[in-house]
């Protein structure tokens, strides 16, 4: 059986910056892959349109028809969010003992928290066009954020910071 933490041994380092760079990058890439796949099947969007859709959060619906600048803006915002949630977890992990328990369970719950905050507190206040609630899409989004965003961030961070180490 594969040790779940050993999957991310390549991130082990004495550098907190390297840990943050890896956790944000891995979570951002996995989230992007899932988003592209799901948005293709649900909305028939290609990867570039998904990035334009992300940019619409700041620039409004006209970003969906924008060119390369909106694609790059969407890519920037996507990874900005991935790095922000990685940084939040990194610093919370170093100060909250509860996050140094079962890293898999904590990572899955962190991913659920990310989905809840994004969908209930942040996205409603952006310029992304509103759409009706879709339970199937929500459940898929929750699962992918738990497994592909929260869990890798938790595993990479716990690989850097042993259970009792503090910053």
PDB file of C-alpha atoms in Angstrom:
ATOM      1  CA  UNK A   1       0.000   0.000   0.000  1.00  0.00           C
ATOM      2  CA  UNK A   2       1.233   3.477  -0.862  1.00  0.00           C
ATOM      3  CA  UNK A   3       1.867   5.816   2.038  1.00  0.00           C
ATOM      4  CA  UNK A   4      -0.242   8.883   1.180  1.00  0.00           C
ATOM      5  CA  UNK A   5       2.321  11.363   2.456  1.00  0.00           C
ATOM      6  CA  UNK A   6       5.101   9.694   0.412  1.00  0.00           C
ATOM      7  CA  UNK A   7       3.246  10.712  -2.761  1.00  0.00           C
ATOM      8  CA  UNK A   8       4.500  14.229  -2.118  1.00  0.00           C
ATOM      9  CA  UNK A   9       8.013  13.440  -0.831  1.00  0.00           C
ATOM     10  CA  UNK A  10       9.429  15.516  -3.687  1.00  0.00           C
ATOM     11  CA  UNK A  11       8.110  18.584  -1.877  1.00  0.00           C
ATOM     12  CA  UNK A  12       9.978  17.827   1.345  1.00  0.00           C
ATOM     13  CA  UNK A  13      12.261  20.732   2.023  1.00  0.00           C
ATOM     14  CA  UNK A  14      13.529  23.005   4.718  1.00  0.00           C
ATOM     15  CA  UNK A  15      12.062  25.894   2.728  1.00  0.00           C
ATOM     16  CA  UNK A  16       8.589  27.148   3.562  1.00  0.00           C
ATOM     17  CA  UNK A  17       8.598  29.067   0.260  1.00  0.00           C
ATOM     18  CA  UNK A  18       9.235  25.859  -1.691  1.00  0.00           C
ATOM     19  CA  UNK A  19       6.434  24.144   0.221  1.00  0.00           C
ATOM     20  CA  UNK A  20       4.017  26.987  -0.551  1.00  0.00           C
ATOM     21  CA  UNK A  21       5.063  27.048  -4.217  1.00  0.00           C
ATOM     22  CA  UNK A  22       4.515  23.301  -4.578  1.00  0.00           C
ATOM     23  CA  UNK A  23       1.209  23.163  -2.709  1.00  0.00           C
ATOM     24  CA  UNK A  24      -0.311  26.075  -4.649  1.00  0.00           C
ATOM     25  CA  UNK A  25       0.998  24.767  -7.967  1.00  0.00           C
ATOM     26  CA  UNK A  26      -0.184  21.181  -7.481  1.00  0.00           C
ATOM     27  CA  UNK A  27      -3.608  22.245  -6.174  1.00  0.00           C
ATOM     28  CA  UNK A  28      -3.967  24.809  -8.974  1.00  0.00           C
ATOM     29  CA  UNK A  29      -3.082  22.316 -11.699  1.00  0.00           C
ATOM     30  CA  UNK A  30      -5.345  19.573 -10.346  1.00  0.00           C
ATOM     31  CA  UNK A  31      -8.198  22.042  -9.857  1.00  0.00           C
ATOM     32  CA  UNK A  32      -7.748  23.370 -13.401  1.00  0.00           C
ATOM     33  CA  UNK A  33      -7.797  19.883 -14.907  1.00  0.00           C
ATOM     34  CA  UNK A  34     -10.975  18.987 -13.017  1.00  0.00           C
ATOM     35  CA  UNK A  35     -12.615  22.293 -13.909  1.00  0.00           C
ATOM     36  CA  UNK A  36     -11.809  21.925 -17.606  1.00  0.00           C
ATOM     37  CA  UNK A  37     -13.199  18.375 -17.703  1.00  0.00           C
ATOM     38  CA  UNK A  38     -16.376  19.177 -15.759  1.00  0.00           C
ATOM     39  CA  UNK A  39     -17.091  22.438 -17.592  1.00  0.00           C
ATOM     40  CA  UNK A  40     -16.591  20.677 -20.913  1.00  0.00           C
ATOM     41  CA  UNK A  41     -19.207  18.043 -20.088  1.00  0.00           C
ATOM     42  CA  UNK A  42     -21.650  20.392 -18.349  1.00  0.00           C
ATOM     43  CA  UNK A  43     -21.335  23.528 -20.496  1.00  0.00           C
ATOM     44  CA  UNK A  44     -19.375  22.434 -23.605  1.00  0.00           C
ATOM     45  CA  UNK A  45     -16.586  24.914 -22.772  1.00  0.00           C
ATOM     46  CA  UNK A  46     -13.038  24.379 -23.978  1.00  0.00           C
ATOM     47  CA  UNK A  47     -10.067  25.093 -21.649  1.00  0.00           C
ATOM     48  CA  UNK A  48      -9.583  28.639 -22.947  1.00  0.00           C
ATOM     49  CA  UNK A  49     -13.271  29.425 -22.433  1.00  0.00           C
ATOM     50  CA  UNK A  50     -13.013  28.137 -18.866  1.00  0.00           C
ATOM     51  CA  UNK A  51     -10.213  30.641 -18.225  1.00  0.00           C
ATOM     52  CA  UNK A  52     -12.292  33.425 -19.804  1.00  0.00           C
ATOM     53  CA  UNK A  53     -15.170  32.392 -17.534  1.00  0.00           C
ATOM     54  CA  UNK A  54     -12.871  32.766 -14.505  1.00  0.00           C
ATOM     55  CA  UNK A  55     -11.825  36.221 -15.722  1.00  0.00           C
ATOM     56  CA  UNK A  56     -15.528  37.129 -15.925  1.00  0.00           C
ATOM     57  CA  UNK A  57     -15.533  37.149 -12.130  1.00  0.00           C
ATOM     58  CA  UNK A  58     -13.571  40.400 -12.245  1.00  0.00           C
ATOM     59  CA  UNK A  59     -14.237  41.770 -15.717  1.00  0.00           C
ATOM     60  CA  UNK A  60     -17.867  40.735 -16.180  1.00  0.00           C
ATOM     61  CA  UNK A  61     -19.617  38.654 -18.843  1.00  0.00           C
ATOM     62  CA  UNK A  62     -17.790  40.432 -21.684  1.00  0.00           C
ATOM     63  CA  UNK A  63     -14.628  38.562 -20.604  1.00  0.00           C
ATOM     64  CA  UNK A  64     -16.188  35.359 -21.931  1.00  0.00           C
ATOM     65  CA  UNK A  65     -15.807  36.755 -25.453  1.00  0.00           C
ATOM     66  CA  UNK A  66     -12.425  38.327 -24.677  1.00  0.00           C
ATOM     67  CA  UNK A  67      -9.178  37.291 -26.253  1.00  0.00           C
ATOM     68  CA  UNK A  68      -5.800  36.284 -24.929  1.00  0.00           C
ATOM     69  CA  UNK A  69      -5.793  38.989 -22.260  1.00  0.00           C
ATOM     70  CA  UNK A  70      -8.899  37.472 -20.626  1.00  0.00           C
ATOM     71  CA  UNK A  71      -7.438  33.972 -20.910  1.00  0.00           C
ATOM     72  CA  UNK A  72      -4.275  35.135 -19.145  1.00  0.00           C
ATOM     73  CA  UNK A  73      -6.326  37.043 -16.560  1.00  0.00           C
ATOM     74  CA  UNK A  74      -8.358  33.893 -15.836  1.00  0.00           C
ATOM     75  CA  UNK A  75      -5.170  31.862 -15.470  1.00  0.00           C
ATOM     76  CA  UNK A  76      -3.724  34.484 -13.121  1.00  0.00           C
ATOM     77  CA  UNK A  77      -6.866  34.614 -10.938  1.00  0.00           C
ATOM     78  CA  UNK A  78      -7.111  30.825 -10.864  1.00  0.00           C
ATOM     79  CA  UNK A  79      -3.575  30.390  -9.542  1.00  0.00           C
ATOM     80  CA  UNK A  80      -3.885  33.402  -7.233  1.00  0.00           C
ATOM     81  CA  UNK A  81      -6.785  31.671  -5.495  1.00  0.00           C
ATOM     82  CA  UNK A  82      -4.890  28.354  -5.367  1.00  0.00           C
ATOM     83  CA  UNK A  83      -1.912  30.053  -3.734  1.00  0.00           C
ATOM     84  CA  UNK A  84      -4.081  32.015  -1.291  1.00  0.00           C
ATOM     85  CA  UNK A  85      -5.764  28.836  -0.013  1.00  0.00           C
ATOM     86  CA  UNK A  86      -2.356  27.100   0.178  1.00  0.00           C
ATOM     87  CA  UNK A  87      -0.912  29.993   2.201  1.00  0.00           C
ATOM     88  CA  UNK A  88      -3.921  30.076   4.538  1.00  0.00           C
ATOM     89  CA  UNK A  89      -3.573  26.351   5.228  1.00  0.00           C
ATOM     90  CA  UNK A  90       0.198  26.578   5.682  1.00  0.00           C
ATOM     91  CA  UNK A  91      -0.056  29.231   8.387  1.00  0.00           C
ATOM     92  CA  UNK A  92      -3.120  27.682  10.024  1.00  0.00           C
ATOM     93  CA  UNK A  93      -1.348  24.299  10.125  1.00  0.00           C
ATOM     94  CA  UNK A  94       1.622  25.802  11.913  1.00  0.00           C
ATOM     95  CA  UNK A  95      -0.548  27.436  14.588  1.00  0.00           C
ATOM     96  CA  UNK A  96      -3.611  25.174  15.057  1.00  0.00           C
ATOM     97  CA  UNK A  97      -2.833  21.817  16.639  1.00  0.00           C
ATOM     98  CA  UNK A  98      -6.104  20.319  15.354  1.00  0.00           C
ATOM     99  CA  UNK A  99      -4.739  20.524  11.786  1.00  0.00           C
ATOM    100  CA  UNK A 100      -1.829  18.275  12.703  1.00  0.00           C
ATOM    101  CA  UNK A 101      -4.072  15.271  13.343  1.00  0.00           C
ATOM    102  CA  UNK A 102      -5.262  12.972  10.559  1.00  0.00           C
ATOM    103  CA  UNK A 103      -3.924  14.824   7.525  1.00  0.00           C
ATOM    104  CA  UNK A 104      -6.215  13.030   5.060  1.00  0.00           C
ATOM    105  CA  UNK A 105      -9.420  13.846   6.937  1.00  0.00           C
ATOM    106  CA  UNK A 106      -8.276  17.411   7.599  1.00  0.00           C
ATOM    107  CA  UNK A 107      -7.330  17.889   3.928  1.00  0.00           C
ATOM    108  CA  UNK A 108     -10.700  16.607   2.744  1.00  0.00           C
ATOM    109  CA  UNK A 109     -12.524  18.925   5.139  1.00  0.00           C
ATOM    110  CA  UNK A 110     -10.310  21.814   4.037  1.00  0.00           C
ATOM    111  CA  UNK A 111     -11.306  21.149   0.420  1.00  0.00           C
ATOM    112  CA  UNK A 112     -14.969  21.159   1.458  1.00  0.00           C
ATOM    113  CA  UNK A 113     -14.376  24.466   3.236  1.00  0.00           C
ATOM    114  CA  UNK A 114     -12.745  25.925   0.127  1.00  0.00           C
ATOM    115  CA  UNK A 115     -15.748  24.948  -1.992  1.00  0.00           C
ATOM    116  CA  UNK A 116     -18.203  26.371   0.561  1.00  0.00           C
ATOM    117  CA  UNK A 117     -16.374  29.687   0.939  1.00  0.00           C
ATOM    118  CA  UNK A 118     -15.915  30.122  -2.815  1.00  0.00           C
ATOM    119  CA  UNK A 119     -19.487  29.201  -3.749  1.00  0.00           C
ATOM    120  CA  UNK A 120     -21.392  30.740  -0.862  1.00  0.00           C
ATOM    121  CA  UNK A 121     -19.307  33.760   0.149  1.00  0.00           C
ATOM    122  CA  UNK A 122     -17.125  34.831  -2.780  1.00  0.00           C
ATOM    123  CA  UNK A 123     -18.662  33.900  -6.146  1.00  0.00           C
ATOM    124  CA  UNK A 124     -22.062  35.504  -5.405  1.00  0.00           C
ATOM    125  CA  UNK A 125     -20.291  38.869  -5.141  1.00  0.00           C
ATOM    126  CA  UNK A 126     -18.339  38.545  -8.400  1.00  0.00           C
ATOM    127  CA  UNK A 127     -19.392  39.413 -11.946  1.00  0.00           C
ATOM    128  CA  UNK A 128     -19.730  35.775 -13.017  1.00  0.00           C
ATOM    129  CA  UNK A 129     -23.104  35.304 -14.715  1.00  0.00           C
ATOM    130  CA  UNK A 130     -25.576  33.747 -12.294  1.00  0.00           C
ATOM    131  CA  UNK A 131     -27.007  30.326 -13.086  1.00  0.00           C
ATOM    132  CA  UNK A 132     -29.528  28.063 -11.383  1.00  0.00           C
ATOM    133  CA  UNK A 133     -28.286  25.704  -8.676  1.00  0.00           C
ATOM    134  CA  UNK A 134     -27.401  22.240 -10.013  1.00  0.00           C
ATOM    135  CA  UNK A 135     -27.061  19.589  -7.297  1.00  0.00           C
ATOM    136  CA  UNK A 136     -25.050  17.228  -9.521  1.00  0.00           C
ATOM    137  CA  UNK A 137     -22.567  19.947 -10.447  1.00  0.00           C
ATOM    138  CA  UNK A 138     -22.320  21.009  -6.794  1.00  0.00           C
ATOM    139  CA  UNK A 139     -21.562  17.450  -5.623  1.00  0.00           C
ATOM    140  CA  UNK A 140     -18.921  17.022  -8.322  1.00  0.00           C
ATOM    141  CA  UNK A 141     -17.392  20.391  -7.372  1.00  0.00           C
ATOM    142  CA  UNK A 142     -17.338  19.473  -3.690  1.00  0.00           C
ATOM    143  CA  UNK A 143     -15.679  16.119  -4.404  1.00  0.00           C
ATOM    144  CA  UNK A 144     -13.024  17.604  -6.675  1.00  0.00           C
ATOM    145  CA  UNK A 145     -12.195  20.379  -4.222  1.00  0.00           C
ATOM    146  CA  UNK A 146     -11.903  17.879  -1.377  1.00  0.00           C
ATOM    147  CA  UNK A 147      -9.697  15.386  -3.232  1.00  0.00           C
ATOM    148  CA  UNK A 148      -7.801  17.559  -5.725  1.00  0.00           C
ATOM    149  CA  UNK A 149      -7.371  20.842  -3.823  1.00  0.00           C
ATOM    150  CA  UNK A 150      -7.680  20.450  -0.049  1.00  0.00           C
ATOM    151  CA  UNK A 151      -6.029  17.041   0.216  1.00  0.00           C
ATOM    152  CA  UNK A 152      -2.858  17.857  -1.785  1.00  0.00           C
ATOM    153  CA  UNK A 153      -2.400  21.125   0.104  1.00  0.00           C
ATOM    154  CA  UNK A 154      -2.707  19.284   3.433  1.00  0.00           C
ATOM    155  CA  UNK A 155      -0.378  16.452   2.376  1.00  0.00           C
ATOM    156  CA  UNK A 156       2.311  18.763   1.010  1.00  0.00           C
ATOM    157  CA  UNK A 157       2.138  21.083   4.023  1.00  0.00           C
ATOM    158  CA  UNK A 158       2.217  18.237   6.545  1.00  0.00           C
ATOM    159  CA  UNK A 159       5.207  16.808   4.691  1.00  0.00           C
ATOM    160  CA  UNK A 160       7.048  20.077   5.349  1.00  0.00           C
ATOM    161  CA  UNK A 161       5.836  20.732   8.883  1.00  0.00           C
ATOM    162  CA  UNK A 162       6.076  17.736  11.204  1.00  0.00           C
ATOM    163  CA  UNK A 163       3.219  17.296  13.691  1.00  0.00           C
ATOM    164  CA  UNK A 164       4.855  19.168  16.552  1.00  0.00           C
ATOM    165  CA  UNK A 165       6.860  21.774  14.621  1.00  0.00           C
ATOM    166  CA  UNK A 166       5.780  25.388  14.821  1.00  0.00           C
ATOM    167  CA  UNK A 167       6.928  28.344  12.737  1.00  0.00           C
TER     168      UNK A 167
END
